[in-house]
Amino acid sequence: MSDVWLSRRLKKVPNRLQDHRDPFQRDRARILHSASFRRLQSKTQVMGSGQSDFYRTRLTHSLEAAQIGSGITAQLRCKSPELCAELFPSTDSLIETICLAHDIGHPPFGHGGEIALNYMMRDHGGFEGNGQTLRIVGRLETFSEHFGMNLSRRTLLGLMKYPQFIETLSKNSQPTSNCNFRQLKASDWHPAKGLYKDDQDIIDWILKPLSSDDRSLFQSFNTQETAKHSDKNIKKAHHKTRFKSLDCSIMELADDIAYGIHDLEDAIVTKVVNRTDFEREVIQKLLEIDDVWLQEYSASLTDKLFSDHHHLQKDAIGGLVNYLITSIELTDLNEQDDVNFTEQLLRYNARLSYVTEQALKVFKDFVYFYVIKLTSLQRLEYRGQQIVMELFEALSSDPLRLLPSNSANRWQYAVDKQLNPHRVIADYIAGMTDDYATRLYQTLFNAHGASDYQLT
C-alpha cells in the first residue's frame, strides 16, 4: 500500500513506547474512544431511542455493521487472495474503523433531525449526515487541535460516501420556505447526499493523491436520480454521485445488510410487523427471484422469524446474512462500468451479485415501508424534527448567550474570520443525543422544565 494513503494531516503523531499498532488500528481506537461514538448509544436507528432497551440504536447498528464488514473482507480474501493482498492491510481494522464511524455524523431523531437541520441550514450550505461524519472526524473531535481525530487518509477516503458538494447535487428548485415549522413537509427537504463546502480543505487533502482525471470521474454524478426505495412522496430527487472507493463500497454493503436484515429482526420481535404483510411483501417476492437456495430457504423463513423460539429467529437471520455476504465479490469498474480509473482504491469495488442485490432490496423496501413509514414512528420523527428546528432558532437568536462556552467561542471565531457561523450551531445540535436534545428543549421552552439543567 502506498504511504500516501497512510499519511495524516497532522504529521506529528505521538510515538508511544512499544506501540506496535498499525495506522488503522490507531484509527479504530480513536473512533471507539471518541465522544461522538459514545453518543450513538442514545441516537435513534429505526425504533425510537429510549423506547426499549431491546431496540438497536445507532451504536449497536454500527457494531453490527463492523462485524459484517469483517465478514465481507474475509470472503473477498478467500475469493481473490492475490488481489486482496495488494488492496487491503493484513488486519480487518481498516474496514471495521470505517463501519464503526459511518453513522457518527447523524443527528438526534434519525432522519427527522437530518431534515430539520437541512431546512434550518438551507441558506448556509445545508446539512447531511454523511457530510457531518467527515466533518466530525476531520475537524471537530478533540484528538488534535485543528484536524479532529487526525485519521489516516485512506480511512477518510473510505468515509467519503458521496464525494461531491451538497450545493452541486441539490435540485435547482426548492419549495418556498415555511414560516411555521409545524407546516414543514419532510419530503420537500430531504438533503442531497454530499459534502460541505465549509470542509473543502479536508476534501482537497484527502483527494490530493488522485490524478485530475481520477478525481473528476470520482466526483461525477448522475442527474435526477429516482428517489430512495422509489418512494413517490419524495419529489424531484437530487443528483447522486456515481462512485465510491473500495473501502466505502464494503462499508455500504455492511450498512445495507445490517439495515435490511438486523433492523427487520427488531420489528418482528417487537411485533411492529405481522406475518401476513411479511408473506405478501417479502416471501412472495423472494420466490419470484431466480435462486434455488433462496426459494428453498423462503419456504420456512416466515415460520422461523415469527416463531416464539428465539433460537429459530437467530438461525434464520444468520442464514440470510451469510447468504448475502458470501455472494459479494470484487468488481473491476474499468471492465464492468467502462471507466478508466488508475487508482486501485477507486478501480475496484465490492458488489453483490445481481440476484442477491434483488433479494436485499426486497428486505430493505419492507423495512422502509412497513417500519420506518409506520405512522407511530413518523409521529416520533416529526416530534424530533420540531425539537431540532426550535432549538436551532433559539440558539441562533443569541449564540453567545445560549451556546456553551466552547461552541460560543467557535461561533465568534467563525464570525471574526467571515466563515459560516451557522455551521457551528448545526455542529452543536447534530452532536446531541435524543435525550439531551429533548431535555434542552424542555429547559428552554417548558415552564416546568428542569431549572438546574447545565448547558455543557
Short mmCIF file of C-alpha atoms in Angstrom, two decimals:
data_model
loop_
_atom_site.label_atom_id
_atom_site.label_comp_id
_atom_site.label_asym_id
_atom_site.label_seq_id
_atom_site.Cartn_x
_atom_site.Cartn_y
_atom_site.Cartn_z
CA MET A 1 0.00 0.00 0.00
CA SER A 2 1.31 3.44 -0.92
CA ASP A 3 2.47 5.50 2.05
CA VAL A 4 0.45 8.42 0.73
CA TRP A 5 -2.76 6.69 1.90
CA LEU A 6 -1.27 6.12 5.37
CA SER A 7 -0.40 9.77 5.96
CA ARG A 8 -2.26 12.14 8.29
CA ARG A 9 -2.86 15.88 8.05
CA LEU A 10 -1.04 16.41 11.34
CA LYS A 11 2.16 14.53 10.59
CA LYS A 12 3.48 14.51 14.13
CA VAL A 13 1.83 11.52 15.83
CA PRO A 14 2.72 10.63 19.44
CA ASN A 15 5.34 7.88 19.44
CA ARG A 16 4.35 5.90 22.48
CA LEU A 17 6.64 3.29 23.98
CA GLN A 18 6.20 -0.19 22.49
CA ASP A 19 3.10 0.78 20.50
CA HIS A 20 3.03 -1.84 17.73
CA ARG A 21 -0.35 -0.96 16.23
CA ASP A 22 -0.71 -0.33 12.50
CA PRO A 23 -2.22 3.02 11.35
CA PHE A 24 -5.72 1.62 11.02
CA GLN A 25 -5.68 0.06 14.48
CA ARG A 26 -4.85 3.53 15.77
CA ASP A 27 -7.74 4.95 13.76
CA ARG A 28 -10.14 2.36 15.19
CA ALA A 29 -9.04 3.21 18.73
CA ARG A 30 -9.71 6.90 18.12
CA ILE A 31 -13.20 6.15 16.87
CA LEU A 32 -14.02 3.84 19.78
CA HIS A 33 -12.75 6.31 22.38
CA SER A 34 -14.44 9.38 20.90
CA ALA A 35 -17.37 11.19 22.47
CA SER A 36 -19.16 11.17 19.12
CA PHE A 37 -19.10 7.38 19.02
CA ARG A 38 -20.36 7.05 22.60
CA ARG A 39 -23.28 9.34 21.83
CA LEU A 40 -24.56 6.86 19.24
CA GLN A 41 -25.88 4.77 22.15
CA SER A 42 -28.68 7.34 22.59
CA LYS A 43 -29.42 8.14 18.95
CA THR A 44 -32.32 6.63 17.05
CA GLN A 45 -31.60 3.90 14.50
CA VAL A 46 -35.07 2.81 13.30
CA MET A 47 -37.08 2.46 16.51
CA GLY A 48 -37.05 5.44 18.81
CA SER A 49 -34.08 5.67 21.17
CA GLY A 50 -35.17 5.11 24.77
CA GLN A 51 -38.44 3.35 23.90
CA SER A 52 -36.96 -0.04 24.77
CA ASP A 53 -33.58 -1.42 25.75
CA PHE A 54 -34.07 -4.13 23.12
CA TYR A 55 -34.14 -1.90 20.05
CA ARG A 56 -30.99 -1.31 18.09
CA THR A 57 -29.51 2.16 18.42
CA ARG A 58 -27.04 3.86 16.10
CA LEU A 59 -24.31 2.39 18.31
CA THR A 60 -25.36 -1.26 18.17
CA HIS A 61 -26.12 -0.88 14.45
CA SER A 62 -22.58 0.40 13.88
CA LEU A 63 -21.10 -2.51 15.85
CA GLU A 64 -23.09 -4.98 13.74
CA ALA A 65 -22.05 -3.23 10.53
CA ALA A 66 -18.39 -3.53 11.60
CA GLN A 67 -18.81 -7.25 12.20
CA ILE A 68 -20.46 -7.72 8.81
CA GLY A 69 -17.70 -5.64 7.20
CA SER A 70 -15.10 -8.02 8.64
CA GLY A 71 -17.07 -10.94 7.23
CA ILE A 72 -17.11 -9.34 3.79
CA THR A 73 -13.34 -8.81 3.74
CA ALA A 74 -12.81 -12.41 4.85
CA GLN A 75 -14.91 -13.59 1.89
CA LEU A 76 -13.06 -11.35 -0.54
CA ARG A 77 -9.70 -12.65 0.69
CA CYS A 78 -10.83 -16.23 0.03
CA LYS A 79 -12.15 -15.42 -3.44
CA SER A 80 -9.35 -13.11 -4.63
CA PRO A 81 -6.33 -13.74 -2.36
CA GLU A 82 -3.62 -12.20 -4.55
CA LEU A 83 -5.57 -9.05 -5.39
CA CYS A 84 -6.71 -8.59 -1.78
CA ALA A 85 -3.11 -8.90 -0.60
CA GLU A 86 -2.38 -5.82 -2.72
CA LEU A 87 -5.52 -3.90 -1.79
CA PHE A 88 -6.02 -4.50 1.95
CA PRO A 89 -3.89 -4.31 5.09
CA SER A 90 -3.21 -7.59 6.87
CA THR A 91 -5.81 -6.93 9.59
CA ASP A 92 -9.53 -6.07 9.41
CA SER A 93 -9.07 -2.86 11.41
CA LEU A 94 -9.45 -0.57 8.37
CA ILE A 95 -12.92 -1.80 7.36
CA GLU A 96 -14.01 -2.11 10.98
CA THR A 97 -12.98 1.51 11.60
CA ILE A 98 -14.94 2.81 8.63
CA CYS A 99 -18.02 0.80 9.59
CA LEU A 100 -17.84 1.89 13.22
CA ALA A 101 -17.64 5.55 12.20
CA HIS A 102 -20.07 5.60 9.27
CA ASP A 103 -23.06 6.95 11.28
CA ILE A 104 -21.12 9.19 13.64
CA GLY A 105 -22.43 12.36 11.99
CA HIS A 106 -26.11 11.55 12.14
CA PRO A 107 -28.09 13.98 14.34
CA PRO A 108 -30.67 13.13 17.02
CA PHE A 109 -34.08 11.75 15.99
CA GLY A 110 -32.93 9.93 12.88
CA HIS A 111 -33.90 11.38 9.52
CA GLY A 112 -36.31 13.78 11.20
CA GLY A 113 -33.35 15.56 12.77
CA GLU A 114 -31.44 15.48 9.48
CA ILE A 115 -34.33 17.05 7.57
CA ALA A 116 -34.80 19.69 10.28
CA LEU A 117 -31.14 20.72 10.21
CA ASN A 118 -31.08 20.73 6.41
CA TYR A 119 -34.06 23.09 6.43
CA MET A 120 -32.52 25.40 9.03
CA MET A 121 -29.24 25.39 7.07
CA ARG A 122 -30.96 25.84 3.69
CA ASP A 123 -29.23 29.19 3.05
CA HIS A 124 -25.97 28.23 4.74
CA GLY A 125 -24.69 25.11 2.96
CA GLY A 126 -27.29 22.53 4.00
CA PHE A 127 -26.90 19.57 6.33
CA GLU A 128 -26.41 15.86 5.61
CA GLY A 129 -25.39 13.07 7.98
CA ASN A 130 -22.58 11.60 5.89
CA GLY A 131 -21.06 15.01 5.26
CA GLN A 132 -21.25 15.64 9.00
CA THR A 133 -19.40 12.38 9.66
CA LEU A 134 -16.43 13.59 7.62
CA ARG A 135 -16.57 16.94 9.41
CA ILE A 136 -16.52 15.32 12.85
CA VAL A 137 -13.60 13.00 12.22
CA GLY A 138 -11.67 15.56 10.17
CA ARG A 139 -12.25 18.73 12.20
CA LEU A 140 -14.44 18.64 15.30
CA GLU A 141 -13.29 15.79 17.56
CA THR A 142 -10.65 16.75 20.10
CA PHE A 143 -7.82 14.30 19.40
CA SER A 144 -5.93 17.17 17.77
CA GLU A 145 -6.27 20.95 17.86
CA HIS A 146 -7.32 21.52 14.25
CA PHE A 147 -7.68 18.14 12.50
CA GLY A 148 -10.24 16.25 14.54
CA MET A 149 -9.27 12.62 15.02
CA ASN A 150 -6.38 13.09 12.56
CA LEU A 151 -7.22 9.79 10.86
CA SER A 152 -5.21 8.29 8.04
CA ARG A 153 -6.03 9.45 4.53
CA ARG A 154 -7.33 6.03 3.46
CA THR A 155 -9.76 5.85 6.38
CA LEU A 156 -11.08 9.30 5.49
CA LEU A 157 -11.46 8.28 1.84
CA GLY A 158 -13.49 5.27 2.97
CA LEU A 159 -15.81 7.54 4.95
CA MET A 160 -16.38 9.81 1.94
CA LYS A 161 -19.60 8.13 0.85
CA TYR A 162 -20.79 10.83 -1.56
CA PRO A 163 -17.71 12.72 -2.86
CA GLN A 164 -19.36 15.90 -4.13
CA PHE A 165 -20.70 19.12 -2.62
CA ILE A 166 -24.32 19.32 -1.46
CA GLU A 167 -24.88 22.51 -3.47
CA THR A 168 -23.72 20.79 -6.66
CA LEU A 169 -26.02 17.81 -6.11
CA SER A 170 -29.11 19.69 -4.91
CA LYS A 171 -32.06 20.04 -7.24
CA ASN A 172 -32.39 23.54 -8.62
CA SER A 173 -35.83 24.38 -7.27
CA GLN A 174 -36.62 24.50 -3.57
CA PRO A 175 -40.07 24.98 -2.10
CA THR A 176 -40.93 28.31 -0.55
CA SER A 177 -39.59 28.42 2.99
CA ASN A 178 -42.19 27.69 5.64
CA CYS A 179 -42.70 30.43 8.19
CA ASN A 180 -44.38 27.94 10.53
CA PHE A 181 -42.25 24.93 11.47
CA ARG A 182 -45.39 22.88 12.09
CA GLN A 183 -46.20 23.07 8.38
CA LEU A 184 -42.81 21.84 7.15
CA LYS A 185 -43.24 18.88 4.79
CA ALA A 186 -40.39 16.43 5.27
CA SER A 187 -40.44 15.14 1.68
CA ASP A 188 -39.58 18.64 0.43
CA TRP A 189 -36.41 18.89 2.50
CA HIS A 190 -34.57 15.59 2.16
CA PRO A 191 -30.95 16.70 1.73
CA ALA A 192 -28.78 15.92 -1.24
CA LYS A 193 -26.25 13.33 -0.10
CA GLY A 194 -22.89 15.05 -0.21
CA LEU A 195 -20.22 17.15 1.48
CA TYR A 196 -19.97 20.70 2.83
CA LYS A 197 -18.09 23.47 1.06
CA ASP A 198 -17.09 24.54 4.57
CA ASP A 199 -14.86 21.43 4.58
CA GLN A 200 -13.22 21.88 1.19
CA ASP A 201 -9.75 21.91 2.77
CA ILE A 202 -10.36 18.42 4.22
CA ILE A 203 -11.74 17.11 0.94
CA ASP A 204 -8.87 18.55 -1.12
CA TRP A 205 -6.33 16.95 1.21
CA ILE A 206 -8.00 13.51 1.02
CA LEU A 207 -8.20 13.57 -2.79
CA LYS A 208 -4.75 15.10 -3.36
CA PRO A 209 -3.08 11.79 -4.40
CA LEU A 210 -5.57 11.32 -7.25
CA SER A 211 -4.83 12.37 -10.80
CA SER A 212 -7.06 15.13 -12.17
CA ASP A 213 -8.87 12.59 -14.38
CA ASP A 214 -9.46 10.19 -11.47
CA ARG A 215 -10.71 12.98 -9.23
CA SER A 216 -13.06 14.34 -11.89
CA LEU A 217 -14.50 10.88 -12.56
CA PHE A 218 -14.73 10.02 -8.84
CA GLN A 219 -16.73 13.21 -8.18
CA SER A 220 -19.02 12.85 -11.21
CA PHE A 221 -22.73 12.35 -10.66
CA ASN A 222 -25.96 11.25 -12.30
CA THR A 223 -28.73 13.80 -12.68
CA GLN A 224 -32.20 13.49 -11.13
CA GLU A 225 -31.84 10.03 -9.59
CA THR A 226 -35.04 8.23 -8.66
CA ALA A 227 -35.89 8.58 -5.01
CA LYS A 228 -34.71 6.08 -2.42
CA HIS A 229 -36.94 2.97 -2.30
CA SER A 230 -38.95 4.50 -5.19
CA ASP A 231 -40.98 6.41 -2.62
CA LYS A 232 -43.39 8.53 -4.65
CA ASN A 233 -43.70 11.02 -1.78
CA ILE A 234 -40.09 12.14 -2.26
CA LYS A 235 -40.32 14.52 -5.20
CA LYS A 236 -37.70 15.50 -7.75
CA ALA A 237 -34.81 13.59 -6.24
CA HIS A 238 -31.40 15.24 -6.06
CA HIS A 239 -28.46 14.30 -8.24
CA LYS A 240 -26.42 11.38 -6.94
CA THR A 241 -22.71 10.64 -7.08
CA ARG A 242 -21.67 7.66 -9.23
CA PHE A 243 -18.66 6.18 -7.46
CA LYS A 244 -17.29 5.15 -4.08
CA SER A 245 -13.88 3.93 -3.02
CA LEU A 246 -13.26 0.22 -2.47
CA ASP A 247 -13.40 0.50 1.33
CA CYS A 248 -16.54 2.64 1.18
CA SER A 249 -18.27 0.08 -1.06
CA ILE A 250 -17.67 -2.59 1.60
CA MET A 251 -18.94 -0.30 4.34
CA GLU A 252 -22.09 0.50 2.36
CA LEU A 253 -22.83 -3.20 1.81
CA ALA A 254 -22.33 -3.90 5.52
CA ASP A 255 -24.61 -0.98 6.38
CA ASP A 256 -27.33 -2.15 3.95
CA ILE A 257 -27.23 -5.74 5.23
CA ALA A 258 -27.42 -4.58 8.86
CA TYR A 259 -30.32 -2.26 7.98
CA GLY A 260 -32.25 -4.70 5.81
CA ILE A 261 -31.83 -7.85 7.91
CA HIS A 262 -30.94 -6.97 11.51
CA ASP A 263 -33.30 -4.00 11.79
CA LEU A 264 -36.05 -6.27 10.46
CA GLU A 265 -35.43 -8.52 13.47
CA ASP A 266 -36.31 -5.63 15.81
CA ALA A 267 -39.60 -5.07 14.02
CA ILE A 268 -40.57 -8.74 14.10
CA VAL A 269 -39.64 -9.45 17.72
CA THR A 270 -41.49 -6.34 18.93
CA LYS A 271 -44.49 -7.19 16.70
CA VAL A 272 -44.32 -3.98 14.70
CA VAL A 273 -44.83 -6.05 11.53
CA ASN A 274 -47.11 -9.06 11.06
CA ARG A 275 -46.94 -12.41 9.27
CA THR A 276 -49.49 -11.52 6.62
CA ASP A 277 -47.62 -8.44 5.41
CA PHE A 278 -44.30 -10.27 5.55
CA GLU A 279 -45.61 -13.20 3.50
CA ARG A 280 -47.09 -10.88 0.88
CA GLU A 281 -44.32 -8.26 0.62
CA VAL A 282 -41.24 -10.39 1.27
CA ILE A 283 -41.77 -14.12 0.79
CA GLN A 284 -43.82 -13.85 -2.40
CA LYS A 285 -41.24 -11.52 -3.93
CA LEU A 286 -38.31 -13.71 -2.86
CA LEU A 287 -39.96 -16.71 -4.51
CA GLU A 288 -40.01 -14.80 -7.80
CA ILE A 289 -36.21 -14.41 -7.74
CA ASP A 290 -34.34 -16.99 -9.80
CA ASP A 291 -32.30 -18.55 -6.98
CA VAL A 292 -32.89 -22.16 -5.88
CA TRP A 293 -31.32 -21.74 -2.43
CA LEU A 294 -33.36 -18.60 -1.73
CA GLN A 295 -36.59 -20.22 -2.83
CA GLU A 296 -35.97 -23.24 -0.59
CA TYR A 297 -34.93 -21.04 2.34
CA SER A 298 -38.00 -18.84 1.94
CA ALA A 299 -40.33 -21.83 2.37
CA SER A 300 -39.69 -21.94 6.13
CA LEU A 301 -38.47 -18.37 6.69
CA THR A 302 -41.76 -16.92 7.96
CA ASP A 303 -42.28 -19.73 10.48
CA LYS A 304 -38.76 -19.26 11.84
CA LEU A 305 -38.83 -15.47 12.05
CA PHE A 306 -42.26 -15.32 13.67
CA SER A 307 -41.62 -18.26 15.99
CA ASP A 308 -41.73 -17.94 19.77
CA HIS A 309 -38.43 -19.84 19.82
CA HIS A 310 -35.79 -17.14 19.58
CA HIS A 311 -33.05 -19.55 18.51
CA LEU A 312 -35.03 -20.20 15.32
CA GLN A 313 -35.20 -16.46 14.66
CA LYS A 314 -31.46 -16.09 15.17
CA ASP A 315 -30.77 -19.04 12.90
CA ALA A 316 -32.94 -17.56 10.15
CA ILE A 317 -31.31 -14.12 10.44
CA GLY A 318 -27.83 -15.65 10.43
CA GLY A 319 -28.61 -17.67 7.34
CA LEU A 320 -29.78 -14.60 5.44
CA VAL A 321 -26.74 -12.56 6.42
CA ASN A 322 -24.42 -15.39 5.38
CA TYR A 323 -26.27 -15.75 2.06
CA LEU A 324 -25.68 -12.07 1.28
CA ILE A 325 -22.08 -11.86 2.49
CA THR A 326 -20.92 -14.95 0.61
CA SER A 327 -22.24 -13.60 -2.71
CA ILE A 328 -20.08 -10.45 -2.57
CA GLU A 329 -17.16 -10.25 -4.98
CA LEU A 330 -14.58 -7.72 -6.10
CA THR A 331 -15.51 -5.95 -9.32
CA ASP A 332 -13.15 -4.14 -11.68
CA LEU A 333 -15.07 -0.99 -12.60
CA ASN A 334 -12.80 -0.39 -15.58
CA GLU A 335 -14.17 -3.58 -17.10
CA GLN A 336 -17.73 -3.55 -15.77
CA ASP A 337 -18.63 0.15 -15.94
CA ASP A 338 -16.49 1.22 -18.91
CA VAL A 339 -14.46 3.78 -16.95
CA ASN A 340 -10.72 4.29 -16.61
CA PHE A 341 -9.58 4.71 -13.02
CA THR A 342 -5.84 4.49 -12.47
CA GLU A 343 -6.05 4.46 -8.65
CA GLN A 344 -6.74 0.90 -7.48
CA LEU A 345 -8.79 2.06 -4.48
CA LEU A 346 -11.25 3.57 -6.96
CA ARG A 347 -10.93 0.98 -9.71
CA TYR A 348 -12.15 -1.92 -7.55
CA ASN A 349 -15.43 -2.15 -5.65
CA ALA A 350 -17.18 -4.87 -3.67
CA ARG A 351 -20.58 -5.78 -5.09
CA LEU A 352 -23.42 -8.20 -4.51
CA SER A 353 -24.43 -10.49 -7.34
CA TYR A 354 -27.48 -9.30 -9.28
CA VAL A 355 -29.72 -11.95 -7.70
CA THR A 356 -28.69 -11.23 -4.10
CA GLU A 357 -28.97 -7.50 -4.74
CA GLN A 358 -32.60 -8.08 -5.70
CA ALA A 359 -33.14 -10.09 -2.52
CA LEU A 360 -31.62 -7.44 -0.27
CA LYS A 361 -33.77 -4.77 -1.92
CA VAL A 362 -36.89 -6.75 -1.00
CA PHE A 363 -35.89 -6.68 2.68
CA LYS A 364 -34.82 -3.02 2.64
CA ASP A 365 -38.06 -1.94 0.97
CA PHE A 366 -40.08 -3.90 3.52
CA VAL A 367 -38.29 -2.24 6.44
CA TYR A 368 -38.75 1.16 4.82
CA PHE A 369 -42.47 0.95 4.01
CA TYR A 370 -43.67 -1.23 6.89
CA VAL A 371 -41.43 0.01 9.70
CA ILE A 372 -39.87 3.41 9.02
CA LYS A 373 -43.03 4.79 7.35
CA LEU A 374 -45.24 3.46 10.14
CA THR A 375 -47.44 6.30 11.40
CA SER A 376 -46.41 5.89 15.05
CA LEU A 377 -42.70 6.12 14.14
CA GLN A 378 -43.30 9.01 11.74
CA ARG A 379 -45.00 10.92 14.54
CA LEU A 380 -41.95 10.43 16.75
CA GLU A 381 -39.73 11.56 13.87
CA TYR A 382 -41.96 14.61 13.36
CA ARG A 383 -41.69 15.48 17.05
CA GLY A 384 -37.92 15.23 16.89
CA GLN A 385 -37.93 17.36 13.76
CA GLN A 386 -39.83 20.10 15.62
CA ILE A 387 -37.46 19.95 18.60
CA VAL A 388 -34.40 20.37 16.37
CA MET A 389 -35.85 23.32 14.45
CA GLU A 390 -36.93 25.08 17.65
CA LEU A 391 -33.51 24.55 19.20
CA PHE A 392 -31.75 25.91 16.12
CA GLU A 393 -33.94 29.01 16.03
CA ALA A 394 -33.42 29.67 19.74
CA LEU A 395 -29.65 29.14 19.75
CA SER A 396 -29.12 31.23 16.62
CA SER A 397 -31.10 34.13 18.13
CA ASP A 398 -28.32 34.86 20.64
CA PRO A 399 -25.46 32.36 20.27
CA LEU A 400 -23.04 33.98 22.71
CA ARG A 401 -25.71 33.87 25.39
CA LEU A 402 -27.18 30.40 24.79
CA LEU A 403 -24.36 28.25 23.42
CA PRO A 404 -21.93 26.53 25.80
CA SER A 405 -18.57 28.30 26.00
CA ASN A 406 -16.67 26.06 23.59
CA SER A 407 -19.31 26.37 20.86
CA ALA A 408 -19.76 30.08 21.58
CA ASN A 409 -16.03 30.61 21.06
CA ARG A 410 -16.17 28.70 17.77
CA TRP A 411 -19.17 30.77 16.69
CA GLN A 412 -17.34 34.03 17.45
CA TYR A 413 -14.24 32.80 15.60
CA ALA A 414 -16.37 31.98 12.54
CA VAL A 415 -17.89 35.46 12.65
CA ASP A 416 -14.49 37.15 13.02
CA LYS A 417 -12.95 35.13 10.18
CA GLN A 418 -16.03 35.56 7.95
CA LEU A 419 -16.65 31.82 7.84
CA ASN A 420 -20.04 30.16 8.39
CA PRO A 421 -21.21 30.62 12.00
CA HIS A 422 -24.48 28.80 11.30
CA ARG A 423 -22.43 25.64 10.76
CA VAL A 424 -21.24 25.89 14.38
CA ILE A 425 -24.85 25.81 15.61
CA ALA A 426 -25.60 22.85 13.35
CA ASP A 427 -22.50 21.08 14.72
CA TYR A 428 -23.68 21.59 18.29
CA ILE A 429 -27.20 20.29 17.66
CA ALA A 430 -26.06 17.40 15.45
CA GLY A 431 -23.83 16.17 18.27
CA MET A 432 -26.74 15.90 20.71
CA THR A 433 -28.34 12.61 21.68
CA ASP A 434 -32.12 12.27 21.50
CA ASP A 435 -32.38 12.62 25.29
CA TYR A 436 -30.07 15.64 25.50
CA ALA A 437 -31.96 17.50 22.79
CA THR A 438 -35.29 16.75 24.47
CA ARG A 439 -34.08 17.95 27.88
CA LEU A 440 -32.57 21.12 26.42
CA TYR A 441 -35.84 21.82 24.62
CA GLN A 442 -37.76 21.40 27.88
CA THR A 443 -35.35 23.70 29.67
CA LEU A 444 -35.77 26.46 27.09
CA PHE A 445 -39.50 26.19 26.35
CA ASN A 446 -41.23 24.35 29.18
CA ALA A 447 -42.10 26.45 32.22
CA HIS A 448 -41.77 23.33 34.36
CA GLY A 449 -38.52 22.18 32.79
CA ALA A 450 -35.50 21.46 34.97
CA SER A 451 -34.06 24.80 36.07
CA ASP A 452 -30.74 23.30 37.11
CA TYR A 453 -30.03 21.78 33.68
CA GLN A 454 -26.44 22.51 32.64
CA LEU A 455 -25.79 23.75 29.10
CA THR A 456 -22.49 21.90 28.68
#
